[in-house]
Amino acid sequence: MNPGNGNDGRNNRDPGNNTDGQPKPKRMSEQAAIFNTFALIIRNKFSSGGEPEAATNEVPNGDMDTDRKNPKQLEHRLKKLDEAYKSPLYQAEKAMLQELNNNGFGKGLMCGVGTFLFLRSGPRLLRRYIAKNSKPITAHPVRNSGNSNVNVGGYSFDKTSGRMGMEMPGNSAEMIPQPGLFFRTIKFGLDVVGSVYMALFASAYFTNKKKLLNDMSQIPLVEGKSLLSDELCDDFIDVYRGIPKRTWEKYEGLELNGEGDGVEALTAIGIFVKNCLKRQAKENEILEEHRAFGIMEAESDTTDGAVVRKDNHPAIPSPGVSPDTPFAIEWGDNSDDVTVGKERHRDDFDLDDFGEVGFDDLFGDESSSFSAHENPDTDEKGK
């Protein structure tokens, strides 16, 4: 037996390899892992239907972990956020989110309504059109007027209805028996389902995904208060600065060159984080002004007696955060340890490359898409 076949078999069982046994490029698996990590933050912040096994993951510190292990507490927090979101201070963000929801929705709705009208009225209109344009058929003998003794057999077609023979009345379409209530209900349900599917398909087809991602990344710059920024920015920044700096620069370069598949999402995440830093810089500036004038207010949290600040995330005055606001990113200690252009196997990706804050530190085992490697530099030396 060829030893190479055994190696191919092991590689095929390895999720980090292609079916032909060749290692996948680092860019593909790494890209998915980074995106899934940020998606986990959103899920854990705003989803109350977490899986039961997620509660067993031990994550030191952080309110997010407490919410994951206590679904009731998370549900209570979501209700409080929902009540707070009714404040007019969030009006700018809600208007922006509404605009995002309308991206492609209008055209999709029009296609859905048009499909429903066609399914409901199309067959009836088609029957009427056919009946209107069909000629009644009359069969009767034709006599030769020149010679009464000779009968000429044949048929003539006439529109009159008072003669002998067989006819198709003009209102034949209305004489077709109507189906019962049960079948009409089934047909109505099928028409609704088909119209909804067509609306969803058209909405997804006409959605400008690049514009959608770009608009979402601008949410932290809105005026007033931003619920998404308050809930996501801190965790997004921690994960972002823990991932090697050169990794982000690589994906930004791929998008600028029009290369890579799906890198727009990672680029939008990077822009969102940078805008979060700009918003935090503006908030700190406002807080400093409040402290200078002695208008800082505090209230006691009844859950644990801790003192929290009402204006920990103050409202940003109009017109919002300036895109030119200076900011700084404090990268993790190991953010420059990864060699540029170095391709590594998915199992060879070192979680230590993510700096001070790694996947396991934030979310536990379920979010880790890579296996740990003791020394990633050994791969480079072996080449």
mmCIF file of C-alpha atoms in Angstrom:
data_model
loop_
_atom_site.group_PDB
_atom_site.id
_atom_site.type_symbol
_atom_site.label_atom_id
_atom_site.label_comp_id
_atom_site.label_asym_id
_atom_site.label_seq_id
_atom_site.Cartn_x
_atom_site.Cartn_y
_atom_site.Cartn_z
ATOM 1 C CA MET A 1 0.000 0.000 0.000
ATOM 2 C CA ASN A 2 1.268 3.431 -0.877
ATOM 3 C CA PRO A 3 2.158 5.342 2.290
ATOM 4 C CA GLY A 4 0.991 8.510 0.624
ATOM 5 C CA ASN A 5 -2.562 7.224 0.602
ATOM 6 C CA GLY A 6 -2.520 6.886 4.363
ATOM 7 C CA ASN A 7 -1.418 10.481 4.715
ATOM 8 C CA ASP A 8 -4.158 11.557 2.365
ATOM 9 C CA GLY A 9 -6.683 9.730 4.516
ATOM 10 C CA ARG A 10 -5.511 11.510 7.633
ATOM 11 C CA ASN A 11 -5.605 14.835 5.857
ATOM 12 C CA ASN A 12 -9.114 14.169 4.614
ATOM 13 C CA ARG A 13 -10.270 13.628 8.165
ATOM 14 C CA ASP A 14 -8.661 16.890 9.181
ATOM 15 C CA PRO A 15 -11.149 19.767 8.883
ATOM 16 C CA GLY A 16 -8.246 22.070 8.094
ATOM 17 C CA ASN A 17 -7.485 20.356 4.776
ATOM 18 C CA ASN A 18 -9.204 20.172 1.424
ATOM 19 C CA THR A 19 -10.568 16.889 0.074
ATOM 20 C CA ASP A 20 -7.370 16.392 -1.918
ATOM 21 C CA GLY A 21 -5.280 16.505 1.244
ATOM 22 C CA GLN A 22 -3.751 19.918 0.561
ATOM 23 C CA PRO A 23 -3.722 22.430 3.455
ATOM 24 C CA LYS A 24 -6.248 25.220 3.190
ATOM 25 C CA PRO A 25 -4.875 28.750 2.934
ATOM 26 C CA LYS A 26 -4.702 30.498 6.261
ATOM 27 C CA ARG A 27 -6.899 33.320 4.967
ATOM 28 C CA MET A 28 -10.049 31.199 4.614
ATOM 29 C CA SER A 29 -10.238 29.513 8.018
ATOM 30 C CA GLU A 30 -8.833 32.503 9.879
ATOM 31 C CA GLN A 31 -11.371 34.797 8.273
ATOM 32 C CA ALA A 32 -14.266 32.622 9.402
ATOM 33 C CA ALA A 33 -12.923 32.354 12.944
ATOM 34 C CA ILE A 34 -12.531 36.115 13.327
ATOM 35 C CA PHE A 35 -16.018 36.803 11.981
ATOM 36 C CA ASN A 36 -17.602 34.117 14.179
ATOM 37 C CA THR A 37 -15.954 35.601 17.254
ATOM 38 C CA PHE A 38 -17.559 38.985 16.708
ATOM 39 C CA ALA A 39 -20.852 37.281 15.864
ATOM 40 C CA LEU A 40 -20.699 35.502 19.233
ATOM 41 C CA ILE A 41 -20.444 38.856 20.984
ATOM 42 C CA ILE A 42 -23.653 40.022 19.328
ATOM 43 C CA ARG A 43 -25.432 36.748 20.074
ATOM 44 C CA ASN A 44 -24.441 36.760 23.730
ATOM 45 C CA LYS A 45 -25.447 40.384 24.137
ATOM 46 C CA PHE A 46 -28.858 40.350 22.487
ATOM 47 C CA SER A 47 -30.035 36.725 22.351
ATOM 48 C CA SER A 48 -31.963 35.262 25.272
ATOM 49 C CA GLY A 49 -32.234 31.808 23.708
ATOM 50 C CA GLY A 50 -28.719 30.588 24.387
ATOM 51 C CA GLU A 51 -27.886 26.907 24.383
ATOM 52 C CA PRO A 52 -27.840 25.178 27.789
ATOM 53 C CA GLU A 53 -24.273 23.942 27.369
ATOM 54 C CA ALA A 54 -23.083 27.515 26.964
ATOM 55 C CA ALA A 55 -23.787 28.059 30.651
ATOM 56 C CA THR A 56 -21.044 25.640 31.651
ATOM 57 C CA ASN A 57 -18.247 27.697 30.128
ATOM 58 C CA GLU A 58 -16.271 29.490 32.775
ATOM 59 C CA VAL A 59 -15.205 32.963 31.680
ATOM 60 C CA PRO A 60 -13.539 35.145 34.291
ATOM 61 C CA ASN A 61 -15.174 38.471 34.943
ATOM 62 C CA GLY A 62 -17.534 40.264 32.584
ATOM 63 C CA ASP A 63 -21.279 40.790 32.773
ATOM 64 C CA MET A 64 -21.721 38.968 29.484
ATOM 65 C CA ASP A 65 -20.676 35.665 31.025
ATOM 66 C CA THR A 66 -23.088 36.168 33.916
ATOM 67 C CA ASP A 67 -25.919 36.740 31.454
ATOM 68 C CA ARG A 68 -25.019 33.613 29.495
ATOM 69 C CA LYS A 69 -25.115 31.460 32.615
ATOM 70 C CA ASN A 70 -28.355 33.068 33.800
ATOM 71 C CA PRO A 71 -30.922 33.321 30.986
ATOM 72 C CA LYS A 72 -33.439 34.999 33.295
ATOM 73 C CA GLN A 73 -30.976 37.727 34.137
ATOM 74 C CA LEU A 74 -30.238 38.211 30.443
ATOM 75 C CA GLU A 75 -33.948 38.419 29.677
ATOM 76 C CA HIS A 76 -34.370 40.995 32.434
ATOM 77 C CA ARG A 77 -31.478 43.036 31.061
ATOM 78 C CA LEU A 78 -32.913 42.909 27.543
ATOM 79 C CA LYS A 79 -36.227 44.212 28.846
ATOM 80 C CA LYS A 80 -34.437 47.093 30.541
ATOM 81 C CA LEU A 81 -32.613 47.879 27.312
ATOM 82 C CA ASP A 82 -35.894 47.780 25.423
ATOM 83 C CA GLU A 83 -37.441 50.272 27.834
ATOM 84 C CA ALA A 84 -34.405 52.543 27.655
ATOM 85 C CA TYR A 85 -34.447 52.395 23.856
ATOM 86 C CA LYS A 86 -37.788 54.193 23.829
ATOM 87 C CA SER A 87 -35.990 57.376 24.881
ATOM 88 C CA PRO A 88 -35.825 60.140 22.230
ATOM 89 C CA LEU A 89 -32.049 60.189 22.740
ATOM 90 C CA TYR A 90 -31.858 57.054 20.563
ATOM 91 C CA GLN A 91 -33.935 58.567 17.770
ATOM 92 C CA ALA A 92 -30.968 59.086 15.416
ATOM 93 C CA GLU A 93 -29.823 55.500 15.772
ATOM 94 C CA LYS A 94 -33.338 54.138 15.277
ATOM 95 C CA ALA A 95 -33.731 56.216 12.128
ATOM 96 C CA MET A 96 -30.441 54.868 10.817
ATOM 97 C CA LEU A 97 -31.433 51.275 11.569
ATOM 98 C CA GLN A 98 -34.767 51.840 9.850
ATOM 99 C CA GLU A 99 -32.935 53.042 6.769
ATOM 100 C CA LEU A 100 -30.758 49.942 6.860
ATOM 101 C CA ASN A 101 -33.840 47.729 7.033
ATOM 102 C CA ASN A 102 -35.247 49.452 3.957
ATOM 103 C CA ASN A 103 -32.204 48.532 1.882
ATOM 104 C CA GLY A 104 -33.826 46.350 -0.775
ATOM 105 C CA PHE A 105 -37.012 45.953 1.279
ATOM 106 C CA GLY A 106 -39.121 48.264 -0.904
ATOM 107 C CA LYS A 107 -38.362 46.397 -4.123
ATOM 108 C CA GLY A 108 -38.847 43.076 -2.395
ATOM 109 C CA LEU A 109 -42.238 44.170 -1.062
ATOM 110 C CA MET A 110 -43.325 45.310 -4.511
ATOM 111 C CA CYS A 111 -42.345 41.957 -6.003
ATOM 112 C CA GLY A 112 -44.235 40.120 -3.246
ATOM 113 C CA VAL A 113 -47.415 42.164 -3.702
ATOM 114 C CA GLY A 114 -47.210 41.790 -7.482
ATOM 115 C CA THR A 115 -46.798 38.037 -7.163
ATOM 116 C CA PHE A 116 -49.787 37.762 -4.830
ATOM 117 C CA LEU A 117 -52.029 39.801 -7.163
ATOM 118 C CA PHE A 118 -50.971 37.712 -10.134
ATOM 119 C CA LEU A 119 -51.637 34.426 -8.348
ATOM 120 C CA ARG A 120 -55.046 35.582 -7.142
ATOM 121 C CA SER A 121 -56.339 37.395 -10.238
ATOM 122 C CA GLY A 122 -54.232 35.987 -13.055
ATOM 123 C CA PRO A 123 -56.084 32.700 -13.657
ATOM 124 C CA ARG A 124 -59.501 34.401 -13.536
ATOM 125 C CA LEU A 125 -58.475 37.126 -15.962
ATOM 126 C CA LEU A 126 -56.953 34.548 -18.281
ATOM 127 C CA ARG A 127 -60.177 32.514 -18.379
ATOM 128 C CA ARG A 128 -62.216 35.625 -19.141
ATOM 129 C CA TYR A 129 -59.831 36.626 -21.902
ATOM 130 C CA ILE A 130 -60.042 33.207 -23.542
ATOM 131 C CA ALA A 131 -63.820 33.111 -23.242
ATOM 132 C CA LYS A 132 -64.178 36.608 -24.671
ATOM 133 C CA ASN A 133 -62.060 35.871 -27.717
ATOM 134 C CA SER A 134 -63.480 32.427 -28.478
ATOM 135 C CA LYS A 135 -66.211 32.167 -31.206
ATOM 136 C CA PRO A 136 -69.402 30.140 -30.586
ATOM 137 C CA ILE A 137 -69.518 27.073 -32.855
ATOM 138 C CA THR A 138 -72.824 26.327 -34.638
ATOM 139 C CA ALA A 139 -73.306 23.151 -36.679
ATOM 140 C CA HIS A 140 -76.151 23.118 -39.235
ATOM 141 C CA PRO A 141 -76.645 21.913 -42.836
ATOM 142 C CA VAL A 142 -75.989 24.294 -45.701
ATOM 143 C CA ARG A 143 -78.417 24.072 -48.614
ATOM 144 C CA ASN A 144 -77.693 24.993 -52.199
ATOM 145 C CA SER A 145 -80.030 27.877 -53.034
ATOM 146 C CA GLY A 146 -79.669 27.209 -56.772
ATOM 147 C CA ASN A 147 -81.018 23.674 -56.725
ATOM 148 C CA SER A 148 -83.474 22.732 -53.983
ATOM 149 C CA ASN A 149 -83.252 19.062 -54.899
ATOM 150 C CA VAL A 150 -79.569 18.836 -54.077
ATOM 151 C CA ASN A 151 -78.452 18.951 -50.487
ATOM 152 C CA VAL A 152 -74.906 19.894 -49.775
ATOM 153 C CA GLY A 153 -73.707 18.530 -46.502
ATOM 154 C CA GLY A 154 -71.362 20.722 -44.474
ATOM 155 C CA TYR A 155 -70.974 23.027 -41.517
ATOM 156 C CA SER A 156 -70.750 26.759 -41.145
ATOM 157 C CA PHE A 157 -69.512 28.755 -38.144
ATOM 158 C CA ASP A 158 -71.738 31.487 -36.883
ATOM 159 C CA LYS A 159 -71.913 33.718 -33.805
ATOM 160 C CA THR A 160 -75.706 33.631 -33.561
ATOM 161 C CA SER A 161 -77.283 31.665 -30.760
ATOM 162 C CA GLY A 162 -80.869 31.147 -31.976
ATOM 163 C CA ARG A 163 -80.143 28.533 -34.603
ATOM 164 C CA MET A 164 -80.192 24.801 -34.354
ATOM 165 C CA GLY A 165 -77.074 22.961 -33.429
ATOM 166 C CA MET A 166 -74.502 22.976 -30.606
ATOM 167 C CA GLU A 167 -73.187 26.231 -29.153
ATOM 168 C CA MET A 168 -70.691 27.484 -26.550
ATOM 169 C CA PRO A 169 -72.331 30.325 -24.674
ATOM 170 C CA GLY A 170 -70.313 33.513 -24.229
ATOM 171 C CA ASN A 171 -70.585 33.330 -20.446
ATOM 172 C CA SER A 172 -69.129 29.812 -20.240
ATOM 173 C CA ALA A 173 -66.364 30.999 -17.928
ATOM 174 C CA GLU A 174 -68.910 32.050 -15.346
ATOM 175 C CA MET A 175 -70.646 28.684 -15.545
ATOM 176 C CA ILE A 176 -67.559 26.796 -14.333
ATOM 177 C CA PRO A 177 -68.351 25.475 -10.870
ATOM 178 C CA GLN A 178 -66.392 27.156 -8.084
ATOM 179 C CA PRO A 179 -64.268 25.004 -5.729
ATOM 180 C CA GLY A 180 -65.304 24.540 -2.141
ATOM 181 C CA LEU A 181 -64.164 26.544 0.859
ATOM 182 C CA PHE A 182 -61.505 23.990 1.805
ATOM 183 C CA PHE A 183 -59.745 24.098 -1.558
ATOM 184 C CA ARG A 184 -60.019 27.884 -1.738
ATOM 185 C CA THR A 185 -58.388 28.137 1.683
ATOM 186 C CA ILE A 186 -55.532 25.891 0.607
ATOM 187 C CA LYS A 187 -55.031 27.887 -2.590
ATOM 188 C CA PHE A 188 -55.027 31.144 -0.641
ATOM 189 C CA GLY A 189 -52.400 29.801 1.746
ATOM 190 C CA LEU A 190 -50.184 28.629 -1.119
ATOM 191 C CA ASP A 191 -50.501 32.016 -2.791
ATOM 192 C CA VAL A 192 -49.454 33.782 0.428
ATOM 193 C CA VAL A 193 -46.463 31.489 0.974
ATOM 194 C CA GLY A 194 -45.320 31.854 -2.628
ATOM 195 C CA SER A 195 -45.636 35.631 -2.448
ATOM 196 C CA VAL A 196 -43.654 35.820 0.799
ATOM 197 C CA TYR A 197 -40.858 33.689 -0.626
ATOM 198 C CA MET A 198 -40.736 35.850 -3.727
ATOM 199 C CA ALA A 199 -40.595 39.003 -1.582
ATOM 200 C CA LEU A 200 -37.734 37.606 0.514
ATOM 201 C CA PHE A 201 -35.801 36.480 -2.541
ATOM 202 C CA ALA A 202 -36.254 39.824 -4.299
ATOM 203 C CA SER A 203 -35.317 41.740 -1.149
ATOM 204 C CA ALA A 204 -32.091 39.756 -0.790
ATOM 205 C CA TYR A 205 -31.360 40.109 -4.497
ATOM 206 C CA PHE A 206 -31.790 43.891 -4.567
ATOM 207 C CA THR A 207 -29.966 44.513 -1.270
ATOM 208 C CA ASN A 208 -26.717 46.395 -1.704
ATOM 209 C CA LYS A 209 -24.625 44.363 0.728
ATOM 210 C CA LYS A 210 -21.549 46.556 0.477
ATOM 211 C CA LYS A 211 -23.551 49.689 1.254
ATOM 212 C CA LEU A 212 -25.323 47.860 4.075
ATOM 213 C CA LEU A 213 -22.037 46.880 5.732
ATOM 214 C CA ASN A 214 -20.622 50.373 5.294
ATOM 215 C CA ASP A 215 -23.709 52.006 6.836
ATOM 216 C CA MET A 216 -23.650 49.606 9.783
ATOM 217 C CA SER A 217 -20.034 50.492 10.488
ATOM 218 C CA GLN A 218 -21.034 54.160 10.809
ATOM 219 C CA ILE A 219 -23.515 53.584 13.644
ATOM 220 C CA PRO A 220 -21.097 54.669 16.435
ATOM 221 C CA LEU A 221 -20.896 58.129 14.849
ATOM 222 C CA VAL A 222 -24.590 58.956 15.273
ATOM 223 C CA GLU A 223 -25.720 61.814 17.464
ATOM 224 C CA GLY A 224 -27.549 61.273 20.721
ATOM 225 C CA LYS A 225 -27.119 57.864 22.327
ATOM 226 C CA SER A 226 -26.356 54.569 20.614
ATOM 227 C CA LEU A 227 -27.479 51.324 22.201
ATOM 228 C CA LEU A 228 -25.420 49.190 19.833
ATOM 229 C CA SER A 229 -22.303 51.205 20.591
ATOM 230 C CA ASP A 230 -22.878 51.068 24.346
ATOM 231 C CA GLU A 231 -23.341 47.301 24.291
ATOM 232 C CA LEU A 232 -20.828 46.191 21.668
ATOM 233 C CA CYS A 233 -17.958 48.665 21.515
ATOM 234 C CA ASP A 234 -16.010 47.560 24.598
ATOM 235 C CA ASP A 235 -16.023 43.868 23.639
ATOM 236 C CA PHE A 236 -15.381 44.586 19.967
ATOM 237 C CA ILE A 237 -12.386 46.749 20.842
ATOM 238 C CA ASP A 238 -10.947 44.089 23.178
ATOM 239 C CA VAL A 239 -11.149 41.386 20.506
ATOM 240 C CA TYR A 240 -9.998 43.691 17.718
ATOM 241 C CA ARG A 241 -6.815 44.815 19.478
ATOM 242 C CA GLY A 242 -6.072 41.234 20.553
ATOM 243 C CA ILE A 243 -5.941 40.053 16.933
ATOM 244 C CA PRO A 244 -2.574 40.731 15.258
ATOM 245 C CA LYS A 245 -2.368 44.157 13.681
ATOM 246 C CA ARG A 246 -0.875 42.746 10.500
ATOM 247 C CA THR A 247 -3.887 40.460 10.110
ATOM 248 C CA TRP A 248 -6.219 43.448 9.866
ATOM 249 C CA GLU A 249 -3.834 45.227 7.494
ATOM 250 C CA LYS A 250 -3.791 42.131 5.285
ATOM 251 C CA TYR A 251 -7.579 42.021 4.915
ATOM 252 C CA GLU A 252 -7.797 45.751 4.333
ATOM 253 C CA GLY A 253 -5.245 45.376 1.543
ATOM 254 C CA LEU A 254 -7.186 42.496 0.004
ATOM 255 C CA GLU A 255 -10.345 44.579 -0.220
ATOM 256 C CA LEU A 256 -8.521 47.586 -1.664
ATOM 257 C CA ASN A 257 -7.088 45.336 -4.364
ATOM 258 C CA GLY A 258 -10.455 43.714 -5.033
ATOM 259 C CA GLU A 259 -9.180 40.323 -3.889
ATOM 260 C CA GLY A 260 -10.488 37.834 -1.390
ATOM 261 C CA ASP A 261 -13.994 36.519 -0.880
ATOM 262 C CA GLY A 262 -16.112 38.021 1.880
ATOM 263 C CA VAL A 263 -13.440 40.313 3.309
ATOM 264 C CA GLU A 264 -15.926 43.208 3.216
ATOM 265 C CA ALA A 265 -17.437 41.984 6.484
ATOM 266 C CA LEU A 266 -14.081 42.039 8.285
ATOM 267 C CA THR A 267 -13.303 45.474 6.866
ATOM 268 C CA ALA A 268 -16.678 46.745 8.107
ATOM 269 C CA ILE A 269 -15.901 45.324 11.567
ATOM 270 C CA GLY A 270 -12.584 47.175 11.559
ATOM 271 C CA ILE A 271 -14.284 50.450 10.610
ATOM 272 C CA PHE A 272 -16.921 49.878 13.286
ATOM 273 C CA VAL A 273 -14.244 49.413 15.949
ATOM 274 C CA LYS A 274 -12.377 52.534 14.858
ATOM 275 C CA ASN A 275 -15.606 54.523 14.987
ATOM 276 C CA CYS A 276 -16.216 53.077 18.453
ATOM 277 C CA LEU A 277 -12.870 54.481 19.543
ATOM 278 C CA LYS A 278 -13.815 57.854 18.081
ATOM 279 C CA ARG A 279 -17.113 57.797 19.961
ATOM 280 C CA GLN A 280 -15.401 56.856 23.210
ATOM 281 C CA ALA A 281 -12.939 59.717 22.734
ATOM 282 C CA LYS A 282 -15.859 62.115 22.278
ATOM 283 C CA GLU A 283 -17.670 60.652 25.296
ATOM 284 C CA ASN A 284 -14.557 61.065 27.444
ATOM 285 C CA GLU A 285 -14.342 64.665 26.333
ATOM 286 C CA ILE A 286 -17.953 65.274 27.369
ATOM 287 C CA LEU A 287 -17.404 63.482 30.692
ATOM 288 C CA GLU A 288 -14.418 65.683 31.405
ATOM 289 C CA GLU A 289 -16.561 68.737 30.797
ATOM 290 C CA HIS A 290 -19.210 67.353 33.147
ATOM 291 C CA ARG A 291 -16.633 66.736 35.845
ATOM 292 C CA ALA A 292 -15.231 70.225 35.413
ATOM 293 C CA PHE A 293 -18.682 71.727 35.986
ATOM 294 C CA GLY A 294 -19.579 69.238 38.725
ATOM 295 C CA ILE A 295 -22.647 67.841 37.021
ATOM 296 C CA MET A 296 -21.731 64.165 37.307
ATOM 297 C CA GLU A 297 -24.680 62.237 38.739
ATOM 298 C CA ALA A 298 -24.670 58.849 40.388
ATOM 299 C CA GLU A 299 -27.393 56.424 41.324
ATOM 300 C CA SER A 300 -27.382 53.168 43.277
ATOM 301 C CA ASP A 301 -28.078 49.972 41.395
ATOM 302 C CA THR A 302 -30.659 48.026 43.394
ATOM 303 C CA THR A 303 -29.389 44.631 42.168
ATOM 304 C CA ASP A 304 -26.053 44.627 43.959
ATOM 305 C CA GLY A 305 -25.778 48.058 45.569
ATOM 306 C CA ALA A 306 -23.019 49.180 43.226
ATOM 307 C CA VAL A 307 -22.835 52.829 42.273
ATOM 308 C CA VAL A 308 -23.125 53.465 38.572
ATOM 309 C CA ARG A 309 -22.939 56.667 36.599
ATOM 310 C CA LYS A 310 -25.989 57.841 34.732
ATOM 311 C CA ASP A 311 -23.883 59.517 32.087
ATOM 312 C CA ASN A 312 -21.326 56.769 31.590
ATOM 313 C CA HIS A 313 -22.326 56.999 27.931
ATOM 314 C CA PRO A 314 -23.457 60.597 27.533
ATOM 315 C CA ALA A 315 -25.502 61.741 24.565
ATOM 316 C CA ILE A 316 -23.452 63.087 21.680
ATOM 317 C CA PRO A 317 -24.620 66.520 20.531
ATOM 318 C CA SER A 318 -25.622 67.110 16.927
ATOM 319 C CA PRO A 319 -24.311 66.463 14.300
ATOM 320 C CA GLY A 320 -22.689 63.463 16.001
ATOM 321 C CA VAL A 321 -19.101 62.268 16.219
ATOM 322 C CA SER A 322 -16.796 63.748 13.619
ATOM 323 C CA PRO A 323 -15.138 61.176 11.334
ATOM 324 C CA ASP A 324 -11.885 63.105 11.848
ATOM 325 C CA THR A 325 -11.847 62.547 15.616
ATOM 326 C CA PRO A 326 -8.364 61.325 16.633
ATOM 327 C CA PHE A 327 -8.115 57.929 18.295
ATOM 328 C CA ALA A 328 -5.482 55.392 19.303
ATOM 329 C CA ILE A 329 -5.490 51.588 19.360
ATOM 330 C CA GLU A 330 -3.553 49.881 22.130
ATOM 331 C CA TRP A 331 -2.582 46.651 20.445
ATOM 332 C CA GLY A 332 -1.908 43.450 22.372
ATOM 333 C CA ASP A 333 1.640 42.535 23.342
ATOM 334 C CA ASN A 334 1.860 39.844 20.630
ATOM 335 C CA SER A 335 0.104 41.783 17.870
ATOM 336 C CA ASP A 336 3.234 41.916 15.678
ATOM 337 C CA ASP A 337 4.394 38.321 16.183
ATOM 338 C CA VAL A 338 2.823 36.897 13.026
ATOM 339 C CA THR A 339 4.998 36.907 9.917
ATOM 340 C CA VAL A 340 3.457 38.689 6.938
ATOM 341 C CA GLY A 341 2.468 36.348 4.114
ATOM 342 C CA LYS A 342 3.026 33.255 6.205
ATOM 343 C CA GLU A 343 0.465 30.550 5.460
ATOM 344 C CA ARG A 344 -0.250 28.114 8.221
ATOM 345 C CA HIS A 345 -2.535 25.195 8.744
ATOM 346 C CA ARG A 346 -5.714 25.862 10.693
ATOM 347 C CA ASP A 347 -4.546 23.597 13.498
ATOM 348 C CA ASP A 348 -1.238 25.480 13.534
ATOM 349 C CA PHE A 349 -2.858 28.813 14.363
ATOM 350 C CA ASP A 350 -1.749 29.914 17.821
ATOM 351 C CA LEU A 351 -4.322 31.489 20.108
ATOM 352 C CA ASP A 352 -1.475 33.433 21.695
ATOM 353 C CA ASP A 353 -1.331 35.484 18.505
ATOM 354 C CA PHE A 354 -4.442 37.258 19.729
ATOM 355 C CA GLY A 355 -2.516 39.147 22.382
ATOM 356 C CA GLU A 356 -3.756 39.827 25.887
ATOM 357 C CA VAL A 357 -7.360 38.876 25.125
ATOM 358 C CA GLY A 358 -7.811 35.541 23.338
ATOM 359 C CA PHE A 359 -10.868 33.612 22.177
ATOM 360 C CA ASP A 360 -10.956 31.354 25.234
ATOM 361 C CA ASP A 361 -10.595 34.289 27.634
ATOM 362 C CA LEU A 362 -13.723 35.901 26.232
ATOM 363 C CA PHE A 363 -16.075 33.097 25.261
ATOM 364 C CA GLY A 364 -14.698 29.755 26.368
ATOM 365 C CA ASP A 365 -14.241 26.666 24.265
ATOM 366 C CA GLU A 366 -17.275 27.061 21.997
ATOM 367 C CA SER A 367 -15.899 30.102 20.185
ATOM 368 C CA SER A 368 -12.431 28.738 19.525
ATOM 369 C CA SER A 369 -12.187 27.712 15.875
ATOM 370 C CA PHE A 370 -8.509 26.842 16.037
ATOM 371 C CA SER A 371 -6.429 24.372 18.017
ATOM 372 C CA ALA A 372 -3.583 25.693 20.110
ATOM 373 C CA HIS A 373 -0.025 25.249 18.953
ATOM 374 C CA GLU A 374 2.826 25.475 21.375
ATOM 375 C CA ASN A 375 5.237 27.386 19.164
ATOM 376 C CA PRO A 376 3.984 28.714 15.807
ATOM 377 C CA ASP A 377 7.484 29.821 14.833
ATOM 378 C CA THR A 378 8.593 26.202 14.522
ATOM 379 C CA ASP A 379 6.638 25.924 11.277
ATOM 380 C CA GLU A 380 8.619 28.805 9.817
ATOM 381 C CA LYS A 381 11.902 27.313 10.892
ATOM 382 C CA GLY A 382 11.034 23.944 9.407
ATOM 383 C CA LYS A 383 10.378 25.363 5.974
#
